[in-house]
Coordinates of N, CA and C in Angstrom, one line a residue:
X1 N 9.3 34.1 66.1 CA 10.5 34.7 66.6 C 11.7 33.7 66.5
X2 N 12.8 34.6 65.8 CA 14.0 33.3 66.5 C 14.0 32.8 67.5
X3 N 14.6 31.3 67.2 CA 15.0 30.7 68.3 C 16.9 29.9 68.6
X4 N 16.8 29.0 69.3 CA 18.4 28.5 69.4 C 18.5 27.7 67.6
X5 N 17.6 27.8 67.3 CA 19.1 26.9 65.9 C 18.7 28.5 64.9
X6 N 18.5 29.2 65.1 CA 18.4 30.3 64.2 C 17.3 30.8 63.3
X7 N 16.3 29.3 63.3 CA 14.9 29.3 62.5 C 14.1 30.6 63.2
X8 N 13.0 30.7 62.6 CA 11.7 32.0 63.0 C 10.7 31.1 62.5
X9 N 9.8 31.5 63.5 CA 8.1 30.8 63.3 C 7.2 31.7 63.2
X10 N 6.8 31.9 61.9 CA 5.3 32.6 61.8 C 4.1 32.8 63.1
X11 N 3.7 33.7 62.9 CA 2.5 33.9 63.7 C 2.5 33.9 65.2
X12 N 4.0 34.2 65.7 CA 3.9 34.2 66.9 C 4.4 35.8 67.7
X13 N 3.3 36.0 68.5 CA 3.6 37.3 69.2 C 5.1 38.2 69.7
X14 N 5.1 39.4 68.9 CA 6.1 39.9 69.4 C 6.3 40.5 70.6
X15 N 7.3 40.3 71.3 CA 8.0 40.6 72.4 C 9.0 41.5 72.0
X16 N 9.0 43.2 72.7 CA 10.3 43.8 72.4 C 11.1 43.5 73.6
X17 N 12.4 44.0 73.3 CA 13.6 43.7 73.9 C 13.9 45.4 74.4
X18 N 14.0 45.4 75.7 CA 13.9 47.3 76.4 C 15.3 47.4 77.2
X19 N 15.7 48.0 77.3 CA 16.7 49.0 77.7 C 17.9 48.7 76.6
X20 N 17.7 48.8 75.6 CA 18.7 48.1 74.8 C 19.5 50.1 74.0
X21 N 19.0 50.8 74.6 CA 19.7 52.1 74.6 C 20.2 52.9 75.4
X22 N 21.5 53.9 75.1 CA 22.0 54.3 75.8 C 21.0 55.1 76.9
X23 N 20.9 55.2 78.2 CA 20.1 56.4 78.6 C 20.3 57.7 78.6
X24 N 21.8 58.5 77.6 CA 22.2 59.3 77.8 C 21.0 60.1 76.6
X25 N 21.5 58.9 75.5 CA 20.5 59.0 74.2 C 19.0 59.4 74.6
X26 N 18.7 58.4 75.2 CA 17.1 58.4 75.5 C 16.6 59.7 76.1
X27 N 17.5 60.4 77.4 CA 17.0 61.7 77.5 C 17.1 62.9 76.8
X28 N 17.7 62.9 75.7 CA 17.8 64.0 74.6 C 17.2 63.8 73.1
X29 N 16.5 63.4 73.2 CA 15.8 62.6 72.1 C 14.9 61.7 71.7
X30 N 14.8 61.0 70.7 CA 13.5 59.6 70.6 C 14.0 59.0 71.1
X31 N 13.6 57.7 71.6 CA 14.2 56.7 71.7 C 13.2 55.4 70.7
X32 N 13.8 54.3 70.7 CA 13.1 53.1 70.5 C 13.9 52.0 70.6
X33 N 12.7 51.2 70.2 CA 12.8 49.5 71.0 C 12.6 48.4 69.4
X34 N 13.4 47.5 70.0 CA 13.4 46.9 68.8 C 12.1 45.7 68.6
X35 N 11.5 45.0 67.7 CA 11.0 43.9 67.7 C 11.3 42.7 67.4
X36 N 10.9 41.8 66.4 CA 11.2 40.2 66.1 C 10.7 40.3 64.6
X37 N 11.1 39.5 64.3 CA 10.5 39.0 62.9 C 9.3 38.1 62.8
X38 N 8.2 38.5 61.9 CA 7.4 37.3 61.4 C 6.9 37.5 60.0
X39 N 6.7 36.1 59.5 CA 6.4 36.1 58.2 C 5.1 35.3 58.2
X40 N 4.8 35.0 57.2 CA 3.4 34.4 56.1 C 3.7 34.1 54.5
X41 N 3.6 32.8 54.7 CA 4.0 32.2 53.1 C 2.9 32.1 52.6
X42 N 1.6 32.3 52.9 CA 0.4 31.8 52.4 C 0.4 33.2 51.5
X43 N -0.4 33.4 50.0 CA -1.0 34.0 49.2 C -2.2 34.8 49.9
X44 N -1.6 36.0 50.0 CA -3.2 37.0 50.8 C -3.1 38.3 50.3
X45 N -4.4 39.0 50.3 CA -3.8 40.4 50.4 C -4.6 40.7 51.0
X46 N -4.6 40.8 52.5 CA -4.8 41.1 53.7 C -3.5 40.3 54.8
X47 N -2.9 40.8 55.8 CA -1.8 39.6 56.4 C -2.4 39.9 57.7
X48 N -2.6 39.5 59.0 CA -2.7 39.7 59.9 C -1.8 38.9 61.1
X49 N -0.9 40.2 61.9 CA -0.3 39.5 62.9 C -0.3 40.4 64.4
X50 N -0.1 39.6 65.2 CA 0.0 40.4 66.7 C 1.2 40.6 67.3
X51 N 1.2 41.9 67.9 CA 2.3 42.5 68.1 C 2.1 43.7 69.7
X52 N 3.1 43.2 70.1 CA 3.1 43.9 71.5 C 3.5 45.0 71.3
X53 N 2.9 46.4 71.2 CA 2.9 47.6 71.6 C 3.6 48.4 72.6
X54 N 3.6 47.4 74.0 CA 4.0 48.0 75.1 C 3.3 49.0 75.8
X55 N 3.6 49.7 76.4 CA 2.9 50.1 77.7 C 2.2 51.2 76.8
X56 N 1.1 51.7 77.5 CA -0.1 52.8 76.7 C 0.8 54.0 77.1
X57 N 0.7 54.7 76.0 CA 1.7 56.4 76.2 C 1.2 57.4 74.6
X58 N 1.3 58.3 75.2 CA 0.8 59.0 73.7 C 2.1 59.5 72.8
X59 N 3.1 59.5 73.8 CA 4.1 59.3 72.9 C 5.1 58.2 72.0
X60 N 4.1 57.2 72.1 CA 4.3 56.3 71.5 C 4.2 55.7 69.6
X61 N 4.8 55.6 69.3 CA 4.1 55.2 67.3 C 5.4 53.9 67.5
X62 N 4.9 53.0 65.9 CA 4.9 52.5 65.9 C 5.4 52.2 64.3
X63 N 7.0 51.7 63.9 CA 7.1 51.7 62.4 C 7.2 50.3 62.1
X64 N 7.0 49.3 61.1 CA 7.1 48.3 60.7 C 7.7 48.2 59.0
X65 N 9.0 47.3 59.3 CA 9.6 47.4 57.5 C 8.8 46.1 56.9
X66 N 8.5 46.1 55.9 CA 7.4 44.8 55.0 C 8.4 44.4 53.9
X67 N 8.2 43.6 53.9 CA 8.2 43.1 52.5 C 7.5 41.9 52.3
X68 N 7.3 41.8 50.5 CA 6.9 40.6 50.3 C 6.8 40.6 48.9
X69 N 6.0 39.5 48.1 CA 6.4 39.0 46.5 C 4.9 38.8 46.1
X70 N 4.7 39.4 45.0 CA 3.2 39.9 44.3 C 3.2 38.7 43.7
X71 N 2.0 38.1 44.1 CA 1.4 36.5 43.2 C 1.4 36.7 41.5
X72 N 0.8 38.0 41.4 CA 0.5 38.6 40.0 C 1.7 39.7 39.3
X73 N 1.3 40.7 38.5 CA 2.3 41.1 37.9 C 2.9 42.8 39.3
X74 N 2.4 43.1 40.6 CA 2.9 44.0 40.9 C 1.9 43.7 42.4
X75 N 1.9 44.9 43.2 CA 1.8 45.1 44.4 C 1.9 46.1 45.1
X76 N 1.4 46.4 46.0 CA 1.8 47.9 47.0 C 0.6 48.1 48.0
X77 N 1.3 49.0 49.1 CA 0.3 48.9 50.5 C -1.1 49.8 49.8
X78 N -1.8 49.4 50.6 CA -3.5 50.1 50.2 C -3.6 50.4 51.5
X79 N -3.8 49.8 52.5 CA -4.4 50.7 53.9 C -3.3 49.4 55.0
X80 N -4.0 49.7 56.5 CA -3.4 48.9 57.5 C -3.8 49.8 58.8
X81 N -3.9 48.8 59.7 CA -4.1 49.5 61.3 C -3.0 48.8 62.0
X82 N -2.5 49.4 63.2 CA -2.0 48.9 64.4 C -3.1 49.0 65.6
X83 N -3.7 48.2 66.2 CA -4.4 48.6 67.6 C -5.6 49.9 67.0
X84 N -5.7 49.8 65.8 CA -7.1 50.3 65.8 C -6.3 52.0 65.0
X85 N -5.1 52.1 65.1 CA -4.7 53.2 64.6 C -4.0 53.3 63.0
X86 N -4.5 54.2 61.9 CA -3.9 53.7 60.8 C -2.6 53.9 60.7
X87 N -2.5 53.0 59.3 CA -0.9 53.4 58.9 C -0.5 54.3 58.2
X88 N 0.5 54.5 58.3 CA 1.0 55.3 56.7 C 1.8 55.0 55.8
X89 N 2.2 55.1 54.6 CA 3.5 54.6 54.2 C 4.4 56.0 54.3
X90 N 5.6 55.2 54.8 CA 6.9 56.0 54.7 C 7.4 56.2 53.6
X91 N 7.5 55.1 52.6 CA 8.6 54.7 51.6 C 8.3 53.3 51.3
X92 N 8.0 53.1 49.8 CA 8.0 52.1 49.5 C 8.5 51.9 48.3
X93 N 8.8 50.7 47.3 CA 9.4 50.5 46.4 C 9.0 48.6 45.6
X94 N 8.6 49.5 44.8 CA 8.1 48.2 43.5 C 9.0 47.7 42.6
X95 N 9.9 46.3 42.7 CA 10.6 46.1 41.3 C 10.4 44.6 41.1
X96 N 9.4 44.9 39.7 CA 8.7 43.4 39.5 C 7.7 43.0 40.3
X97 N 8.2 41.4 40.7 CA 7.2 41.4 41.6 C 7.7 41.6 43.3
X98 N 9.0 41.9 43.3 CA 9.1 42.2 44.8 C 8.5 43.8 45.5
X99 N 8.5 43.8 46.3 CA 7.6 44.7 47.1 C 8.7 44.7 48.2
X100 N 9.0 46.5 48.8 CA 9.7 47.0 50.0 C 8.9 48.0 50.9
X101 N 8.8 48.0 52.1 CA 8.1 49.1 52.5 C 7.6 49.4 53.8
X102 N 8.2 50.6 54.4 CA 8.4 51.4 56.0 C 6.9 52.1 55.9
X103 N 6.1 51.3 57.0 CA 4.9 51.6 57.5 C 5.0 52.2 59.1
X104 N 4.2 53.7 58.8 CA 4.1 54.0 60.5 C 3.0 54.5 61.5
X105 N 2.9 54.7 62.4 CA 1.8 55.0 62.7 C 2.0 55.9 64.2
X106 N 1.3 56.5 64.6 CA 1.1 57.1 66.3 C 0.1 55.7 67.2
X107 N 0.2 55.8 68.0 CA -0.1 54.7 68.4 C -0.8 55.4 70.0
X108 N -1.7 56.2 70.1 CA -2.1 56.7 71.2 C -2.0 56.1 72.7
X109 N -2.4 56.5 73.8 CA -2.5 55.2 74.9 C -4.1 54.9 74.6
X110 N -5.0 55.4 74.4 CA -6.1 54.9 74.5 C -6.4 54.3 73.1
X111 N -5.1 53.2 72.7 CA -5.2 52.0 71.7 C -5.1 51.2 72.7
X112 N -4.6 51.1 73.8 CA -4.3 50.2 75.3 C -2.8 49.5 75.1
X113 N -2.5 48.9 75.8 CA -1.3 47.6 75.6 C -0.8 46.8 75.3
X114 N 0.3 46.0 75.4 CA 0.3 44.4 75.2 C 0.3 44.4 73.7
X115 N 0.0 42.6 73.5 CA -0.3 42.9 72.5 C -1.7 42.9 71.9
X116 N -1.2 43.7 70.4 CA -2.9 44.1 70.0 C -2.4 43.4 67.7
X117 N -3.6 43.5 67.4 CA -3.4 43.3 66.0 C -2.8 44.1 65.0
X118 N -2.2 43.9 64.1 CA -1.4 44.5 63.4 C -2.2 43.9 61.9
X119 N -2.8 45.0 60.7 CA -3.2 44.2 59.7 C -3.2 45.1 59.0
X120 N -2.4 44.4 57.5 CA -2.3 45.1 56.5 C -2.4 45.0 55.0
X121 N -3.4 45.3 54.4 CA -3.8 45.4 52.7 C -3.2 45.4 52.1
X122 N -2.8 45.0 51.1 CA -2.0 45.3 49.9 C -3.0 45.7 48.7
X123 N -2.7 45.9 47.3 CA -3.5 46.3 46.4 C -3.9 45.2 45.9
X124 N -3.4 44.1 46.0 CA -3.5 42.8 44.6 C -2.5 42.0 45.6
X125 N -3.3 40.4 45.6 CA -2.1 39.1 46.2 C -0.9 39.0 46.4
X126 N -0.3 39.1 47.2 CA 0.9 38.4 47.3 C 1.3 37.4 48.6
X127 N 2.7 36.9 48.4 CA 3.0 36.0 49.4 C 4.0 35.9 49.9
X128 N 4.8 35.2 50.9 CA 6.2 35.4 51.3 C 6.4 36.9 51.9
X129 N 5.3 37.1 52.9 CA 5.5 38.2 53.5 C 6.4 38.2 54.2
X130 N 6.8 39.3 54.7 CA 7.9 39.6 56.3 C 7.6 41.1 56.8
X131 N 7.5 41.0 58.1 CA 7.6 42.4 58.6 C 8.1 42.1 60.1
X132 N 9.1 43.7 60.7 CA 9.7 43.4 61.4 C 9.4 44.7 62.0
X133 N 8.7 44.6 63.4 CA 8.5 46.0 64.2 C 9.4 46.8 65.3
X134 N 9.0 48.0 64.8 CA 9.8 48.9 65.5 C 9.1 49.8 67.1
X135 N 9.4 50.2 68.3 CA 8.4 50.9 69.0 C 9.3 52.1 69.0
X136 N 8.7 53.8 68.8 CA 9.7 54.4 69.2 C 9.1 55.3 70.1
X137 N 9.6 56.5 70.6 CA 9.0 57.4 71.8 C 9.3 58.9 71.3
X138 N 8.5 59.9 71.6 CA 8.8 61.3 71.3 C 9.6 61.7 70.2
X139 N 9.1 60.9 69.3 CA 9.3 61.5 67.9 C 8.4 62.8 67.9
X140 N 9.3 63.9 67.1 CA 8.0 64.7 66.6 C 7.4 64.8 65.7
X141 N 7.6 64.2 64.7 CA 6.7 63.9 63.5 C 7.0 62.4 62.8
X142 N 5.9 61.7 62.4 CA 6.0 60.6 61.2 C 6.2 61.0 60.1
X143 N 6.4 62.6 59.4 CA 6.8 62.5 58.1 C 8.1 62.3 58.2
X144 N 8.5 61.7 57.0 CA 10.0 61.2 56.9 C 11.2 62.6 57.1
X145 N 12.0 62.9 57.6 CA 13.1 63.6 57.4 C 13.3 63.8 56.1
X146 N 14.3 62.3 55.7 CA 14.6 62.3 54.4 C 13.8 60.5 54.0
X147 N 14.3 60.4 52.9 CA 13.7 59.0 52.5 C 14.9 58.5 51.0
X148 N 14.9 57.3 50.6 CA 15.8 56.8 49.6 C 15.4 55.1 49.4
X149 N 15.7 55.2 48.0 CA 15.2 54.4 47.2 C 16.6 53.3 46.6
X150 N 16.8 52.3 46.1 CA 17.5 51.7 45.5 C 17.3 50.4 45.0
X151 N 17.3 50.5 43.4 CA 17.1 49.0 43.1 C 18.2 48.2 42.2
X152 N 19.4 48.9 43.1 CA 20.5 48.1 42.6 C 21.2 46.7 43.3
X153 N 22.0 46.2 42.9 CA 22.8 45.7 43.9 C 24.1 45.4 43.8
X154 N 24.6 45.9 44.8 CA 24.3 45.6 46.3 C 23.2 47.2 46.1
X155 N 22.3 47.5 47.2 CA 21.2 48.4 47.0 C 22.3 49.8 47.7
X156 N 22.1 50.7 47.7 CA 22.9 51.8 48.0 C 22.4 53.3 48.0
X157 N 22.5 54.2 49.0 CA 22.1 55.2 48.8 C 22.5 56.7 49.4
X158 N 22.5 57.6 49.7 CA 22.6 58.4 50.5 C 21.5 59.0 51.4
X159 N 21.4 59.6 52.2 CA 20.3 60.2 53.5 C 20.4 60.7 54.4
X160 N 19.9 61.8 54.6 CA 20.3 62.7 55.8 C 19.4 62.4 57.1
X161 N 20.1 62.5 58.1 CA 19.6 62.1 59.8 C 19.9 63.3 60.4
X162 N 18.6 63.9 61.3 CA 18.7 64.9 61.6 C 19.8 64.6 63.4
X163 N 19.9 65.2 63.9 CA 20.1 65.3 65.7 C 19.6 64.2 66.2
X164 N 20.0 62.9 66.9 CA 19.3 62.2 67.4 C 18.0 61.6 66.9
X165 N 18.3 61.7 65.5 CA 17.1 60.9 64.9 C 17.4 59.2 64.4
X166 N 16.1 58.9 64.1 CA 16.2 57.0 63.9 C 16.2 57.0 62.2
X167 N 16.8 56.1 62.3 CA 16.2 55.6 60.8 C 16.3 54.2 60.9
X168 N 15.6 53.6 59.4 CA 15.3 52.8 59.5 C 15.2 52.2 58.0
X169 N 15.9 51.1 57.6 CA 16.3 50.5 56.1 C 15.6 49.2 55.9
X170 N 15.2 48.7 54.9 CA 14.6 47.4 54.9 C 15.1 46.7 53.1
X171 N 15.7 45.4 52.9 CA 15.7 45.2 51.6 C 15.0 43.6 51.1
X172 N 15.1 43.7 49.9 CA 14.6 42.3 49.4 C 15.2 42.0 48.4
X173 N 15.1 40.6 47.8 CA 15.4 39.8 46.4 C 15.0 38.9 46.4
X174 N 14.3 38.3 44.7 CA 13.8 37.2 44.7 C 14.6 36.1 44.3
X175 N 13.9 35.0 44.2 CA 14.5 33.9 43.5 C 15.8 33.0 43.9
X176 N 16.7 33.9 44.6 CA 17.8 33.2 45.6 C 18.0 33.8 46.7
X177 N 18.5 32.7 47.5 CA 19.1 32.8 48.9 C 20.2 33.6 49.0
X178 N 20.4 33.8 49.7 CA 21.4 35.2 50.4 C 20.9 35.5 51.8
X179 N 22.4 35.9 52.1 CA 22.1 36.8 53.4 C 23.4 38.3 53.0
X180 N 22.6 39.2 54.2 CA 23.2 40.9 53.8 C 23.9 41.1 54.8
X181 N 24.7 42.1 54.5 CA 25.4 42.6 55.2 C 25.5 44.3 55.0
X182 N 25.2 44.9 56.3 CA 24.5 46.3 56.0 C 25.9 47.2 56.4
X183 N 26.4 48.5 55.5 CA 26.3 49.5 55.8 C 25.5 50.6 56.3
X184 N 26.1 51.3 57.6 CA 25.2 52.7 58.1 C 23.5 52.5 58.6
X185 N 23.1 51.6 58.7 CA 22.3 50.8 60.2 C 23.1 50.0 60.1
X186 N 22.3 48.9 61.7 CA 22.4 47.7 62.4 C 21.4 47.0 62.1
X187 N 22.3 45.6 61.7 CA 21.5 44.8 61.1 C 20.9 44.1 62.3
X188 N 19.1 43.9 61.9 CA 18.3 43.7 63.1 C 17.6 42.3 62.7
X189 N 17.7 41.8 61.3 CA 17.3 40.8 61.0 C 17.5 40.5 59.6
X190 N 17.8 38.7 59.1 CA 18.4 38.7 58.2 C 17.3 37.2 58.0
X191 N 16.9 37.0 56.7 CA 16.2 35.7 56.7 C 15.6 35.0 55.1
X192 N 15.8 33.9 55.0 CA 15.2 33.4 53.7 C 13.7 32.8 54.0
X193 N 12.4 33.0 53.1 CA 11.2 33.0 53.4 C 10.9 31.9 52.6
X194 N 10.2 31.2 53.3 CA 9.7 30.1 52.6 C 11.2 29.4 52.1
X195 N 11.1 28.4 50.8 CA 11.7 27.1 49.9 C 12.3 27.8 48.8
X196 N 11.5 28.5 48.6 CA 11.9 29.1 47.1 C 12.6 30.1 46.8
X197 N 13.7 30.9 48.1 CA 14.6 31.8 47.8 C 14.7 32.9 48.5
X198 N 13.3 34.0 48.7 CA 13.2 35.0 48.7 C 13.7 35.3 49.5
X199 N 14.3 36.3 50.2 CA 15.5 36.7 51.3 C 15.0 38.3 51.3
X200 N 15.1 38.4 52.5 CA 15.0 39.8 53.4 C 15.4 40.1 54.6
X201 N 15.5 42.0 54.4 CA 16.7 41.7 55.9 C 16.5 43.8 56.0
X202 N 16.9 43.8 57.3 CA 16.8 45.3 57.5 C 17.6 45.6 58.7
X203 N 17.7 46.9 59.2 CA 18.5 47.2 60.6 C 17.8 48.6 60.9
X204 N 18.4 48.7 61.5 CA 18.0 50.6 62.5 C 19.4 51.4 63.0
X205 N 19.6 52.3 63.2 CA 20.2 53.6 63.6 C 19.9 54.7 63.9
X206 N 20.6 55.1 65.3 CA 19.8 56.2 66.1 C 21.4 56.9 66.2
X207 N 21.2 58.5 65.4 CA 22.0 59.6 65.0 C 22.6 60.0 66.6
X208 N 23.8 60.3 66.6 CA 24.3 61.4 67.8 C 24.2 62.6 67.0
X209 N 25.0 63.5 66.6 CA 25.0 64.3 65.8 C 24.1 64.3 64.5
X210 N 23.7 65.5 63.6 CA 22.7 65.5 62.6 C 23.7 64.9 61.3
X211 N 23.5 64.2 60.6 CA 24.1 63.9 59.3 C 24.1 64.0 58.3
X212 N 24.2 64.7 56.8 CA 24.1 65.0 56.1 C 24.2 64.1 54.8
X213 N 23.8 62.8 54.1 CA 24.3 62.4 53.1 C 24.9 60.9 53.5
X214 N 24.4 60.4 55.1 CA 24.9 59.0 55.6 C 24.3 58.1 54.2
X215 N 25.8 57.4 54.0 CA 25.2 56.1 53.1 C 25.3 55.1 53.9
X216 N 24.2 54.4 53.4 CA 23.0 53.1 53.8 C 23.7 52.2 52.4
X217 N 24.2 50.9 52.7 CA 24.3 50.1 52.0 C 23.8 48.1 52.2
X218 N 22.7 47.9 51.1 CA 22.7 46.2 51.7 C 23.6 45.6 50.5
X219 N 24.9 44.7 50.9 CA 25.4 43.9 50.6 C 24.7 42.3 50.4
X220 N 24.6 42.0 49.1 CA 23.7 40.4 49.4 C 24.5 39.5 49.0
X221 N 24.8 38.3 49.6 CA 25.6 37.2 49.2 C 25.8 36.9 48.2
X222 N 24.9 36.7 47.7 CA 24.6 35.9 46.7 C 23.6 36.5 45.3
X223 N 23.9 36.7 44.1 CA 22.5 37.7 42.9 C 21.4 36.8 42.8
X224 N 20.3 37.7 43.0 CA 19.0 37.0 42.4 C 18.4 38.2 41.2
X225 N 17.4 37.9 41.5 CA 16.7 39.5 41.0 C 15.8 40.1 41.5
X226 N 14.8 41.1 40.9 CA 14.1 42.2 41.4 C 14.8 42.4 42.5
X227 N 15.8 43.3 43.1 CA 16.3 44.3 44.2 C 15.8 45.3 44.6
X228 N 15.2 45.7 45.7 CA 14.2 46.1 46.5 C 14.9 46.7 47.5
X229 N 15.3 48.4 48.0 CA 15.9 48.2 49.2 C 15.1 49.7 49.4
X230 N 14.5 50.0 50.8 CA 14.2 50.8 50.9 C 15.1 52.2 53.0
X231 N 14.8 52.9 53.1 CA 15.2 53.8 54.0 C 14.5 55.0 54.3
X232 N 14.4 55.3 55.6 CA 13.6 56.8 55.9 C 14.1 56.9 57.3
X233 N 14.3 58.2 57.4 CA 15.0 58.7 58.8 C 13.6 60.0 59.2
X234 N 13.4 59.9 61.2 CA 12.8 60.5 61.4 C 13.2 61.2 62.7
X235 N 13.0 62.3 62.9 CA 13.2 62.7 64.2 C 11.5 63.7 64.9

């Protein structure tokens, strides 16, 4: 988790941060909670980290944005559980060897509380992971609303948000340092991984009104390559 000089340390339990929404919002709709960032510089393709779920509810799931950089020539999710519950992929995006991608899941009460493990496969090695969790409440479905892709940059797209729905963006680049600056979410985390460059960053947004066509934009300081930016809105 961050700390006071701005750094993040691997492998250490997330703690969400709660009442951080309106409660006008909250009674007409999903709500959610945000989490922390952690990463893994080590070469795996399995990553395992722990993650506080929060209180047992069956209205509860569970999204997590990934990224990370394929050792070999490519990459992409293969399976994953939260607390014993699988994932899904939302939206994911392959350019080169960077890797982007909104994982989600239901997260029943009889997965229990606190925190529990979070572990997830890839197809083939990689390294310089990041993932950054989301908790939300009375969604009614994990299929995506809408979803969007972009491997430009700055990464850019359009996407429709229904009534009170969340979404959620996540982007990458390799080889240099940067930091983003988002259009249409809030930026919820921004960070360079490991020595060697790789930079990632994401935000969230929760709709008043339904939207039609909201553009999502990640600005990055500075060009590297393979651009990676992914989005999916759900209600």
């Amino acid at each position: 988790m961050f700390g006071d000089s701005g750094q993040f340390h691997p492998q250490q339990p997330i703690q969400f941060m709660e009442g951080l929404l309106d409660p006008i919002i909250g009674s007409q709709g999903p709500t959610f909670s945000i989490g922390a960032l952690q990463s893994d510089t080590v070469s795996r393709t399995t990553y395992t980290f722990t993650v506080d779920i929060g209180a047992a509810d069956d209205a509860r799931a569970m999204h997590f944005l990934c990224t990370t950089t394929a050792t070999g020539a490519s990459t992409s999710f293969s399976s994953g559980t939260i607390a014993g519950a699988s994932l899904a992929n939302s939206i994911d995006l392959q350019v080169s060897v960077s890797y982007c991608t909104i994982l989600s899941a239901r997260v029943p009460a009889s997965a229990g509380s606190g925190n529990q493990t979070l572990s997830i496969t890839l197809s083939s090695a990689a390294t310089y992971f990041t993932v950054f969790p989301y908790r939300s409440m009375m969604l009614n479905s994990l299929t995506p609303v809408a979803t969007l892709t972009s491997s430009a940059n700055p990464g850019t797209g359009a996407i429709n948000v229904s009534e009170r729905g969340l979404l959620f963006a996540t982007a990458r680049q390799g080889n240099t340092t940067c930091t983003y600056t988002w259009a249409g979410v809030n930026e919820d985390f921004d960070a360079t991984i490991g020595a060697t460059g790789r930079s990632a960053s994401g935000g969230s947004y929760q709709a008043g009104a339904a939207e039609v066509g909201r553009t999502v934009t990640a600005t990055r300081s500075a060009a590297g390559n393979n651009f990676t930016m992914v989005a999916a809105s759900f209600r």
